[in-house]
XYZ file of N, CA and C in Angstrom:
747
model
N 59.663 -210.049 12.011
C 59.294 -211.131 11.110
C 59.664 -212.479 11.702
N 60.824 -212.537 12.328
C 61.261 -213.788 12.947
C 60.335 -214.163 14.084
N 59.930 -213.136 14.897
C 59.052 -213.423 16.032
C 57.698 -213.916 15.550
N 57.151 -213.330 14.497
C 55.866 -213.781 13.965
C 56.005 -215.195 13.433
N 57.187 -215.538 12.867
C 57.415 -216.884 12.375
C 57.428 -217.886 13.501
N 58.060 -217.536 14.606
C 58.110 -218.428 15.768
C 56.707 -218.637 16.327
N 55.911 -217.555 16.357
C 54.540 -217.669 16.852
C 53.737 -218.598 15.953
N 53.886 -218.453 14.642
C 53.176 -219.313 13.700
C 53.596 -220.759 13.880
N 54.891 -220.981 14.054
C 55.407 -222.336 14.273
C 54.821 -222.948 15.540
N 54.696 -222.132 16.604
C 54.126 -222.617 17.860
C 52.683 -223.043 17.671
N 51.921 -222.223 16.924
C 50.527 -222.577 16.658
C 50.430 -223.881 15.875
N 51.346 -224.028 14.911
C 51.322 -225.235 14.106
C 51.601 -226.470 14.944
N 52.572 -226.368 15.845
C 52.891 -227.501 16.709
C 51.726 -227.854 17.620
N 51.077 -226.806 18.164
C 49.921 -227.056 19.032
C 48.802 -227.738 18.264
N 48.615 -227.293 17.029
C 47.562 -227.888 16.213
C 47.874 -229.350 15.900
N 49.161 -229.603 15.628
C 49.569 -230.976 15.311
C 49.362 -231.900 16.496
N 49.639 -231.401 17.716
C 49.542 -232.249 18.909
C 48.109 -232.651 19.190
N 47.133 -231.873 18.698
C 45.730 -232.228 18.950
C 45.049 -232.867 17.767
N 45.835 -233.096 16.703
C 45.242 -233.656 15.493
C 44.932 -235.133 15.682
N 43.999 -235.658 14.870
C 43.479 -237.009 15.086
C 44.529 -238.088 14.988
N 45.583 -237.865 14.133
C 46.529 -238.971 14.030
C 47.416 -239.087 15.260
N 47.308 -238.143 16.193
C 48.042 -238.241 17.449
C 47.252 -238.971 18.520
N 45.968 -239.198 18.278
C 45.130 -239.795 19.302
C 45.326 -241.305 19.310
N 45.504 -241.884 20.496
C 45.675 -243.346 20.580
C 44.410 -244.074 20.168
N 44.609 -245.237 19.619
C 43.476 -246.052 19.172
C 42.944 -246.863 20.345
N 41.602 -246.774 20.608
C 40.986 -247.467 21.736
C 40.269 -248.723 21.257
N 40.594 -249.837 21.853
C 39.930 -251.097 21.545
C 39.365 -251.625 22.845
N 38.018 -251.567 22.963
C 37.397 -251.969 24.213
C 37.839 -251.047 25.315
N 38.305 -251.659 26.445
C 38.795 -250.869 27.564
C 40.304 -250.731 27.535
N 40.941 -251.229 26.454
C 42.398 -251.220 26.382
C 42.857 -250.196 25.350
N 43.834 -249.391 25.725
C 44.391 -248.387 24.817
C 45.690 -248.908 24.247
N 45.802 -248.917 22.907
C 47.022 -249.422 22.284
C 47.503 -248.450 21.228
N 48.816 -248.374 21.063
C 49.422 -247.504 20.060
C 50.455 -248.306 19.302
N 50.112 -248.811 18.137
C 51.055 -249.636 17.373
C 52.316 -248.845 17.063
N 53.464 -249.580 17.041
C 54.760 -248.946 16.807
C 54.791 -248.293 15.428
N 54.201 -248.947 14.439
C 54.237 -248.394 13.083
C 53.477 -247.076 13.000
N 52.348 -247.010 13.711
C 51.555 -245.776 13.705
C 52.312 -244.654 14.397
N 52.971 -244.981 15.535
C 53.747 -243.984 16.268
C 54.883 -243.447 15.392
N 55.574 -244.346 14.681
C 56.671 -243.926 13.798
C 56.155 -243.027 12.681
N 55.013 -243.398 12.135
C 54.434 -242.585 11.063
C 54.088 -241.190 11.538
N 53.537 -241.110 12.757
C 53.184 -239.795 13.318
C 54.422 -238.934 13.463
N 55.499 -239.530 13.967
C 56.721 -238.774 14.193
C 57.296 -238.253 12.873
N 57.256 -239.079 11.854
C 57.778 -238.661 10.556
C 56.972 -237.499 9.979
N 55.619 -237.626 10.056
C 54.756 -236.567 9.532
C 54.962 -235.269 10.301
N 55.005 -235.388 11.650
C 55.201 -234.197 12.480
C 56.547 -233.546 12.190
N 57.596 -234.391 12.043
C 58.926 -233.869 11.737
C 58.949 -233.125 10.423
N 58.268 -233.662 9.414
C 58.214 -233.003 8.111
C 57.479 -231.674 8.186
N 56.386 -231.635 8.952
C 55.607 -230.403 9.077
C 56.406 -229.333 9.808
N 57.121 -229.719 10.875
C 57.944 -228.776 11.623
C 59.052 -228.219 10.740
N 59.699 -229.109 9.988
C 60.787 -228.682 9.115
C 60.281 -227.720 8.050
N 59.115 -228.046 7.473
C 58.551 -227.181 6.436
C 58.179 -225.825 6.996
N 57.644 -225.813 8.226
C 57.231 -224.547 8.834
C 58.426 -223.702 9.238
N 59.488 -224.343 9.695
C 60.642 -223.599 10.214
C 61.562 -223.104 9.118
N 61.591 -223.785 7.972
C 62.568 -223.468 6.927
C 62.563 -222.010 6.491
N 61.382 -221.415 6.179
C 61.406 -220.009 5.726
C 61.996 -219.067 6.754
N 61.734 -219.336 8.041
C 62.193 -218.414 9.077
C 63.675 -218.592 9.352
N 64.167 -219.824 9.160
C 65.606 -220.032 9.296
C 66.349 -219.310 8.190
N 65.764 -219.289 7.005
C 66.376 -218.585 5.878
C 66.402 -217.089 6.132
N 65.275 -216.571 6.634
C 65.217 -215.143 6.932
C 66.242 -214.769 7.984
N 66.333 -215.599 9.044
C 67.276 -215.311 10.117
C 68.705 -215.318 9.603
N 69.018 -216.303 8.745
C 70.355 -216.379 8.181
C 70.648 -215.170 7.322
N 69.668 -214.757 6.537
C 69.862 -213.594 5.674
C 70.089 -212.349 6.490
N 69.346 -212.232 7.597
C 69.518 -211.048 8.423
C 70.860 -211.069 9.140
N 71.287 -212.245 9.559
C 72.562 -212.339 10.262
C 73.714 -211.951 9.351
N 73.662 -212.419 8.091
C 74.735 -212.091 7.165
C 74.493 -210.768 6.478
N 73.242 -210.283 6.551
C 72.896 -209.061 5.836
C 73.102 -207.802 6.638
N 73.530 -207.930 7.911
C 73.815 -206.714 8.678
C 74.876 -205.883 7.996
N 75.930 -206.578 7.546
C 77.001 -205.881 6.855
C 76.512 -205.389 5.511
N 75.723 -206.204 4.836
C 75.204 -205.808 3.535
C 74.327 -204.577 3.661
N 73.523 -204.547 4.735
C 72.669 -203.384 4.940
C 73.510 -202.133 5.108
N 74.636 -202.269 5.816
C 75.511 -201.121 6.004
C 76.091 -200.636 4.696
N 76.363 -201.591 3.791
C 77.003 -201.218 2.545
C 76.013 -200.640 1.541
N 74.844 -201.218 1.465
C 73.921 -200.848 0.414
C 72.739 -199.999 0.867
N 72.575 -199.824 2.160
C 71.481 -198.999 2.646
C 71.992 -197.820 3.460
N 72.767 -198.099 4.489
C 73.219 -197.036 5.375
C 74.114 -196.037 4.663
N 75.044 -196.501 3.864
C 75.984 -195.599 3.210
C 75.290 -194.678 2.211
N 74.439 -195.171 1.316
C 73.747 -194.246 0.404
C 72.909 -193.202 1.133
N 72.243 -193.615 2.202
C 71.433 -192.659 2.973
C 72.335 -191.612 3.613
N 73.452 -192.063 4.178
C 74.401 -191.133 4.803
C 74.962 -190.150 3.780
N 75.211 -190.635 2.578
C 75.711 -189.750 1.529
C 74.691 -188.664 1.204
N 73.442 -189.046 1.091
C 72.405 -188.050 0.792
C 72.297 -187.023 1.913
N 72.467 -187.482 3.135
C 72.306 -186.582 4.281
C 73.507 -185.675 4.504
N 74.717 -186.216 4.309
C 75.907 -185.506 4.782
C 76.905 -185.085 3.709
N 76.797 -185.619 2.514
C 77.770 -185.245 1.480
C 77.804 -183.732 1.250
N 76.647 -183.126 1.150
C 76.602 -181.691 0.891
C 77.261 -180.890 1.997
N 76.952 -181.231 3.233
C 77.522 -180.516 4.385
C 79.024 -180.725 4.488
N 79.474 -181.949 4.263
C 80.906 -182.228 4.344
C 81.656 -181.492 3.238
N 81.122 -181.528 2.043
C 81.795 -180.872 0.919
C 81.848 -179.357 1.084
N 80.764 -178.769 1.591
C 80.769 -177.326 1.837
C 81.776 -176.978 2.926
N 81.864 -177.815 3.938
C 82.830 -177.579 5.014
C 84.258 -177.667 4.490
N 84.527 -178.640 3.633
C 85.862 -178.756 3.038
C 86.155 -177.527 2.183
N 85.166 -177.077 1.437
C 85.318 -175.858 0.625
C 85.758 -174.677 1.486
N 85.069 -174.477 2.603
C 85.393 -173.342 3.470
C 86.703 -173.567 4.231
N 87.006 -174.823 4.532
C 88.282 -175.112 5.205
C 89.459 -174.781 4.283
N 89.294 -175.077 3.004
C 90.359 -174.791 2.037
C 90.478 -173.298 1.742
N 89.404 -172.557 1.968
C 89.476 -171.104 1.777
C 90.471 -170.458 2.737
N 90.758 -171.139 3.823
C 91.707 -170.605 4.802
C 93.159 -170.717 4.339
N 93.410 -171.513 3.311
C 94.782 -171.820 2.905
C 95.641 -170.588 2.603
N 95.164 -169.623 1.794
C 96.007 -168.454 1.507
C 96.427 -167.702 2.770
N 95.497 -167.532 3.704
C 95.819 -166.838 4.951
C 96.778 -167.663 5.792
N 96.629 -168.985 5.746
C 97.539 -169.851 6.494
C 98.951 -169.781 5.922
N 99.030 -169.653 4.610
C 100.350 -169.489 3.992
C 101.011 -168.208 4.493
N 100.185 -167.170 4.664
C 100.689 -165.901 5.196
C 100.832 -165.944 6.716
N 100.340 -167.019 7.316
C 100.411 -167.221 8.773
C 99.649 -166.140 9.550
N 98.613 -165.591 8.902
C 97.845 -164.495 9.485
C 96.526 -165.038 10.043
N 96.434 -165.144 11.340
C 95.244 -165.714 11.982
C 94.124 -164.689 12.153
N 94.367 -163.464 11.737
C 93.316 -162.437 11.818
C 92.474 -162.392 10.545
N 92.841 -163.168 9.544
C 92.152 -163.133 8.252
C 90.685 -163.532 8.399
N 89.849 -162.936 7.557
C 88.401 -163.172 7.631
C 88.045 -164.641 7.453
N 88.605 -165.310 6.454
C 88.233 -166.700 6.166
C 88.535 -167.623 7.343
N 89.592 -167.325 8.077
C 89.935 -168.140 9.243
C 88.981 -167.862 10.397
N 88.784 -166.603 10.715
C 87.902 -166.239 11.825
C 86.456 -166.647 11.544
N 86.033 -166.499 10.311
C 84.647 -166.822 9.947
C 84.373 -168.322 10.072
N 85.333 -169.143 9.731
C 85.151 -170.596 9.788
C 84.831 -171.063 11.208
N 85.386 -170.384 12.183
C 85.190 -170.778 13.589
C 84.180 -169.898 14.331
N 83.581 -168.953 13.635
C 82.629 -168.034 14.261
C 81.335 -168.778 14.627
N 80.959 -168.847 15.902
C 79.749 -169.572 16.306
C 78.451 -168.970 15.779
N 78.523 -167.776 15.222
C 77.346 -167.162 14.612
C 77.542 -166.977 13.100
N 78.576 -167.584 12.568
C 78.950 -167.316 11.184
C 78.160 -168.048 10.122
N 77.485 -169.136 10.472
C 76.820 -169.957 9.459
C 75.386 -170.276 9.868
N 74.481 -170.152 8.908
C 73.089 -170.544 9.142
C 72.988 -172.055 8.946
N 72.769 -172.766 10.025
C 72.676 -174.230 9.959
C 71.261 -174.652 9.576
N 70.274 -174.007 10.170
C 68.866 -174.269 9.835
C 68.210 -172.922 9.555
N 67.724 -172.763 8.340
C 67.107 -171.497 7.952
C 65.762 -171.306 8.645
N 65.379 -170.063 8.822
C 64.077 -169.753 9.411
C 62.962 -170.196 8.468
N 61.895 -170.706 9.033
C 60.774 -171.181 8.228
C 59.470 -170.543 8.701
N 58.549 -170.417 7.776
C 57.233 -169.879 8.118
C 56.420 -170.926 8.861
N 55.657 -170.471 9.849
C 54.809 -171.372 10.636
C 53.337 -171.013 10.494
N 52.991 -170.458 9.345
C 51.595 -170.084 9.138
C 50.745 -171.324 8.855
N 49.445 -171.170 8.984
C 48.497 -172.246 8.753
C 47.684 -171.918 7.514
N 47.859 -172.758 6.492
C 47.163 -172.536 5.218
C 47.399 -171.128 4.676
N 48.618 -170.664 4.830
C 48.974 -169.357 4.290
C 48.610 -168.185 5.173
N 48.039 -168.422 6.337
C 47.641 -167.345 7.237
C 48.358 -167.468 8.577
N 48.817 -166.346 9.069
C 49.500 -166.327 10.364
C 48.460 -166.223 11.469
N 48.547 -167.127 12.432
C 47.567 -167.162 13.522
C 48.114 -166.569 14.824
N 49.345 -166.093 14.798
C 49.928 -165.509 16.000
C 49.483 -164.056 16.166
N 49.337 -163.659 17.418
C 48.860 -162.303 17.704
C 49.837 -161.235 17.235
N 51.124 -161.518 17.371
C 52.104 -160.509 16.969
C 52.365 -160.499 15.473
N 51.735 -161.433 14.754
C 51.883 -161.472 13.309
C 53.204 -162.024 12.831
N 54.014 -162.554 13.742
C 55.319 -163.096 13.381
C 55.235 -164.623 13.359
N 55.090 -165.169 12.174
C 54.965 -166.620 12.036
C 56.219 -167.244 11.436
N 57.317 -166.571 11.593
C 58.569 -167.093 11.065
C 59.439 -167.580 12.219
N 59.864 -168.844 12.129
C 60.707 -169.400 13.191
C 62.101 -168.783 13.126
N 62.819 -168.906 14.207
C 64.164 -168.353 14.249
C 65.152 -169.308 13.595
N 66.098 -168.738 12.885
C 67.129 -169.559 12.265
C 68.126 -170.038 13.324
N 68.759 -171.145 13.028
C 69.775 -171.697 13.929
C 71.137 -171.458 13.308
N 72.010 -170.816 14.052
C 73.344 -170.491 13.560
C 74.412 -171.187 14.404
N 75.524 -171.468 13.773
C 76.670 -172.066 14.454
C 77.887 -171.855 13.569
N 79.026 -172.295 14.026
C 80.224 -172.179 13.193
C 80.236 -173.295 12.151
N 80.866 -173.016 11.031
C 81.013 -174.069 10.028
C 81.834 -175.224 10.599
N 82.753 -174.903 11.487
C 83.573 -175.937 12.086
C 82.740 -176.908 12.911
N 81.838 -176.415 13.732
C 81.001 -177.307 14.537
C 80.115 -178.182 13.656
N 79.583 -177.598 12.597
C 78.758 -178.389 11.686
C 79.607 -179.413 10.943
N 80.838 -179.043 10.643
C 81.736 -179.979 9.968
C 82.036 -181.172 10.861
N 82.286 -180.929 12.134
C 82.572 -182.030 13.047
C 81.411 -183.027 13.097
N 80.206 -182.504 13.159
C 79.035 -183.385 13.237
C 78.861 -184.188 11.953
N 78.900 -183.521 10.806
C 78.643 -184.208 9.536
C 79.779 -185.155 9.157
N 81.012 -184.772 9.423
C 82.156 -185.632 9.116
C 82.096 -186.911 9.951
N 81.762 -186.790 11.216
C 81.667 -187.970 12.076
C 80.520 -188.884 11.644
N 79.351 -188.309 11.400
C 78.184 -189.118 11.046
C 78.372 -189.820 9.710
N 78.976 -189.136 8.754
C 79.253 -189.776 7.465
C 80.264 -190.901 7.642
N 81.322 -190.648 8.385
C 82.332 -191.678 8.603
C 81.797 -192.888 9.340
N 80.911 -192.668 10.282
C 80.338 -193.757 11.067
C 79.471 -194.682 10.222
N 78.965 -194.172 9.093
C 78.114 -194.990 8.218
C 78.924 -195.956 7.356
N 80.209 -195.692 7.191
C 81.037 -196.541 6.340
C 81.550 -197.733 7.147
N 80.676 -198.716 7.262
C 81.001 -199.911 8.030
C 80.492 -201.138 7.290
N 81.189 -202.239 7.439
C 80.747 -203.518 6.887
C 80.368 -204.487 7.988
N 80.531 -204.052 9.225
C 80.187 -204.892 10.371
C 79.450 -204.020 11.380
N 78.154 -204.282 11.539
C 77.335 -203.465 12.421
C 77.708 -203.637 13.887
N 78.466 -204.683 14.196
C 78.847 -204.929 15.583
C 80.131 -204.197 15.972
N 80.829 -203.652 14.990
C 82.104 -203.003 15.279
C 81.880 -201.631 15.899
N 82.539 -201.314 17.012
C 82.401 -199.992 17.632
C 82.883 -198.894 16.678
N 82.263 -197.711 16.701
C 82.654 -196.628 15.789
C 84.136 -196.278 15.844
N 84.707 -196.290 17.045
C 86.104 -195.873 17.177
C 87.083 -196.824 16.501
N 86.602 -197.982 16.075
C 87.479 -198.935 15.385
C 87.391 -198.800 13.876
N 86.503 -197.945 13.397
C 86.359 -197.733 11.961
C 87.477 -196.823 11.449
N 88.099 -197.139 10.321
C 89.139 -196.278 9.760
C 88.642 -194.859 9.486
N 87.394 -194.742 9.052
C 86.835 -193.423 8.761
C 86.721 -192.579 10.031
N 86.254 -193.189 11.102
C 86.089 -192.462 12.359
C 87.451 -192.142 12.965
N 88.402 -193.057 12.842
C 89.752 -192.783 13.332
C 90.349 -191.570 12.624
N 90.171 -191.521 11.297
C 90.687 -190.380 10.530
C 89.966 -189.097 10.925
N 88.653 -189.194 11.131
C 87.878 -188.019 11.526
C 88.355 -187.476 12.870
N 88.559 -188.355 13.828
C 88.984 -187.913 15.166
C 90.395 -187.319 15.121
N 91.256 -187.881 14.303
C 92.603 -187.324 14.154
C 92.542 -185.920 13.563
N 91.639 -185.741 12.606
C 91.442 -184.423 11.995
C 90.891 -183.432 13.012
N 89.902 -183.868 13.782
C 89.313 -183.001 14.807
C 90.370 -182.517 15.795
N 91.253 -183.422 16.172
C 92.278 -183.093 17.161
C 93.153 -181.928 16.674
N 93.530 -181.964 15.418
C 94.381 -180.906 14.864
C 93.616 -179.587 14.746
N 92.398 -179.660 14.239
C 91.645 -178.428 14.001
C 91.183 -177.793 15.315
N 90.964 -178.590 16.327
C 90.652 -178.027 17.643
C 91.811 -177.156 18.155
N 93.024 -177.565 17.835
C 94.189 -176.754 18.205
C 94.168 -175.428 17.443
N 93.818 -175.495 16.166
C 93.723 -174.271 15.365
C 92.665 -173.337 15.936
N 91.501 -173.909 16.292
C 90.412 -173.097 16.848
C 90.863 -172.376 18.116
N 91.605 -173.073 18.933
C 92.097 -172.475 20.176
C 93.110 -171.359 19.888
N 94.001 -171.600 18.935
C 95.068 -170.643 18.654
C 94.589 -169.374 17.955
N 93.578 -169.504 17.095
C 93.165 -168.325 16.311
C 92.452 -167.275 17.176
N 92.057 -167.683 18.370
C 91.423 -166.720 19.273
C 92.414 -165.644 19.728
N 93.698 -165.966 19.634
C 94.733 -164.994 19.994
C 94.925 -163.941 18.902
N 94.413 -164.256 17.698
C 94.452 -163.337 16.547
C 95.854 -162.796 16.274
N 96.784 -163.703 16.162
C 98.150 -163.321 15.823
C 98.273 -163.080 14.314
N 98.972 -162.039 13.945
C 99.185 -161.752 12.531
C 100.317 -162.593 11.949
N 101.068 -163.225 12.807
C 102.134 -164.110 12.357
C 102.202 -165.300 13.310
N 101.700 -166.443 12.838
C 101.625 -167.612 13.707
C 102.027 -168.856 12.907
N 103.306 -169.099 12.756
C 103.771 -170.248 11.971
C 103.389 -171.597 12.573
N 103.284 -171.662 13.884
C 102.930 -172.930 14.527
C 101.527 -173.388 14.125
N 100.593 -172.460 14.139
C 99.221 -172.803 13.761
C 99.134 -173.146 12.282
N 99.911 -172.451 11.476
C 99.950 -172.758 10.045
C 100.460 -174.178 9.810
N 101.415 -174.600 10.611
C 101.945 -175.961 10.497
C 100.893 -177.000 10.898
N 100.117 -176.679 11.917
C 99.034 -177.579 12.330
C 97.998 -177.704 11.210
N 97.721 -176.613 10.545
C 96.771 -176.610 9.421
C 97.260 -177.547 8.315
N 98.545 -177.502 8.018
C 99.118 -178.378 6.988
C 98.951 -179.848 7.371
N 99.154 -180.164 8.629
C 98.960 -181.535 9.109
C 97.502 -181.952 8.973
N 96.606 -181.041 9.310
C 95.171 -181.319 9.215
C 94.757 -181.594 7.775
N 95.350 -180.883 6.837
C 95.036 -181.102 5.424
C 95.376 -182.524 4.992
N 96.516 -183.022 5.427
C 96.916 -184.390 5.078
C 95.927 -185.407 5.635
N 95.506 -185.200 6.869
C 94.556 -186.130 7.492
C 93.198 -186.036 6.795
N 92.795 -184.823 6.453
C 91.522 -184.626 5.761
C 91.515 -185.352 4.425
N 92.631 -185.305 3.719
C 92.736 -185.998 2.436
C 92.528 -187.505 2.605
N 93.098 -188.043 3.671
C 92.911 -189.472 3.961
C 91.447 -189.784 4.231
N 90.810 -188.938 5.019
C 89.393 -189.139 5.343
C 88.527 -189.090 4.087
N 88.761 -188.104 3.231
C 87.955 -187.957 2.022
C 88.054 -189.191 1.131
N 89.224 -189.760 1.060
C 89.391 -190.983 0.275
C 88.582 -192.126 0.871
N 88.552 -192.223 2.185
C 87.828 -193.303 2.857
C 86.320 -193.197 2.681
N 85.805 -191.968 2.546
C 84.357 -191.787 2.377
C 83.985 -191.534 0.913
N 84.911 -191.876 0.022
C 84.642 -191.854 -1.421
C 84.360 -190.453 -1.958
N 85.130 -189.479 -1.485
C 85.055 -188.111 -1.983
C 86.388 -187.744 -2.632
N 86.391 -186.791 -3.563
C 87.623 -186.413 -4.252
C 88.649 -185.805 -3.299
N 89.944 -185.872 -3.664
C 90.998 -185.291 -2.828
C 90.929 -183.767 -2.829
N 91.618 -183.166 -1.874
C 91.528 -181.709 -1.713
C 92.165 -180.949 -2.867
N 93.099 -181.586 -3.595
C 93.766 -180.888 -4.699
C 93.136 -181.178 -6.058
N 91.917 -181.726 -6.040
C 91.244 -182.101 -7.295
C 90.554 -180.932 -7.980
N 90.373 -179.821 -7.254
C 89.617 -178.698 -7.787
C 88.120 -178.845 -7.568
N 87.722 -179.979 -7.033
C 86.291 -180.254 -6.813
C 85.669 -179.297 -5.799
N 86.471 -178.837 -4.855
C 85.938 -178.025 -3.761
C 86.090 -176.520 -4.004
N 86.338 -176.144 -5.248
C 86.460 -174.724 -5.566
C 85.107 -174.010 -5.535
N 84.031 -174.777 -5.621
C 82.683 -174.214 -5.639
C 81.998 -174.422 -4.292
N 80.844 -173.770 -4.134
C 80.025 -173.983 -2.940
C 79.062 -175.141 -3.173
N 78.565 -175.725 -2.082
C 77.711 -176.906 -2.171
C 76.405 -176.685 -1.411
N 75.365 -177.334 -1.899
C 74.075 -177.317 -1.217
C 74.168 -178.207 0.011
N 73.797 -177.676 1.157
C 73.936 -178.433 2.405
C 72.655 -179.140 2.833
N 71.566 -178.961 2.086
C 70.342 -179.677 2.406
C 70.483 -181.131 1.998
N 69.602 -181.980 2.503
C 69.656 -183.405 2.187
C 69.465 -183.593 0.696
N 70.387 -184.335 0.073
C 70.323 -184.555 -1.370
C 69.308 -185.608 -1.754
N 68.947 -185.607 -3.019
C 67.983 -186.584 -3.514
C 68.645 -187.893 -3.924
N 69.933 -187.827 -4.211
C 70.649 -189.011 -4.647
C 71.957 -189.165 -3.881
N 72.395 -190.409 -3.748
C 73.665 -190.661 -3.060
C 74.795 -190.530 -4.076
N 75.146 -189.315 -4.405
C 76.195 -189.078 -5.385
C 76.937 -187.817 -5.022
N 78.101 -187.635 -5.635
C 78.871 -186.417 -5.447
C 78.216 -185.305 -6.229
N 77.997 -184.160 -5.597
C 77.316 -183.058 -6.266
C 78.310 -181.982 -6.676
């Protein structure tokens, strides 16, 4: 919009420079330009330039100050619709590990399942038929589902949601409080992922790391406007598809 405004302004200036009031007055063989006429031309041209430029200066100013506003009122609601469901479901499954962590048993199903790279359907299989008819020779028009661990999906959704909570579009992600909390959480849970592969039935060290991760997760949830882990909100399962509204489900 700004570029089109500049182009329009350029056309206007070119048109003004060729307009009749810019042409010198010819008397006989002598060309004269009275001072009063020259001053009048300058005033008129100045007014036309100012009038043409004003709307675009306003737009530019609005965009310059609206970068942060866009982050607050556009980016965040969209991010909530995209990632709230996935983040909440991940928190639900992360909290399911708590009883086993209290027992310090890393062989428990809820712990192993959370980190299982084939444990969660991230993208469900979809039909690829055309107008209700399968056109493939083998008759298989269903795409393959994409699976991964809930932990890997949590890392992606937690980071992307946190990165949207910004009031300054120029600020690097690593300087955002939400992203800092997310990375601190990732660091702890990565240690858990590494340790649970040993499948120890008694592992107090890993249980202690889990407790630390819970505290950091609580901080993150507050920063992204989600309820705390002890609110009971995460006792249920959540829809992980993109939501229709930017709200807690």
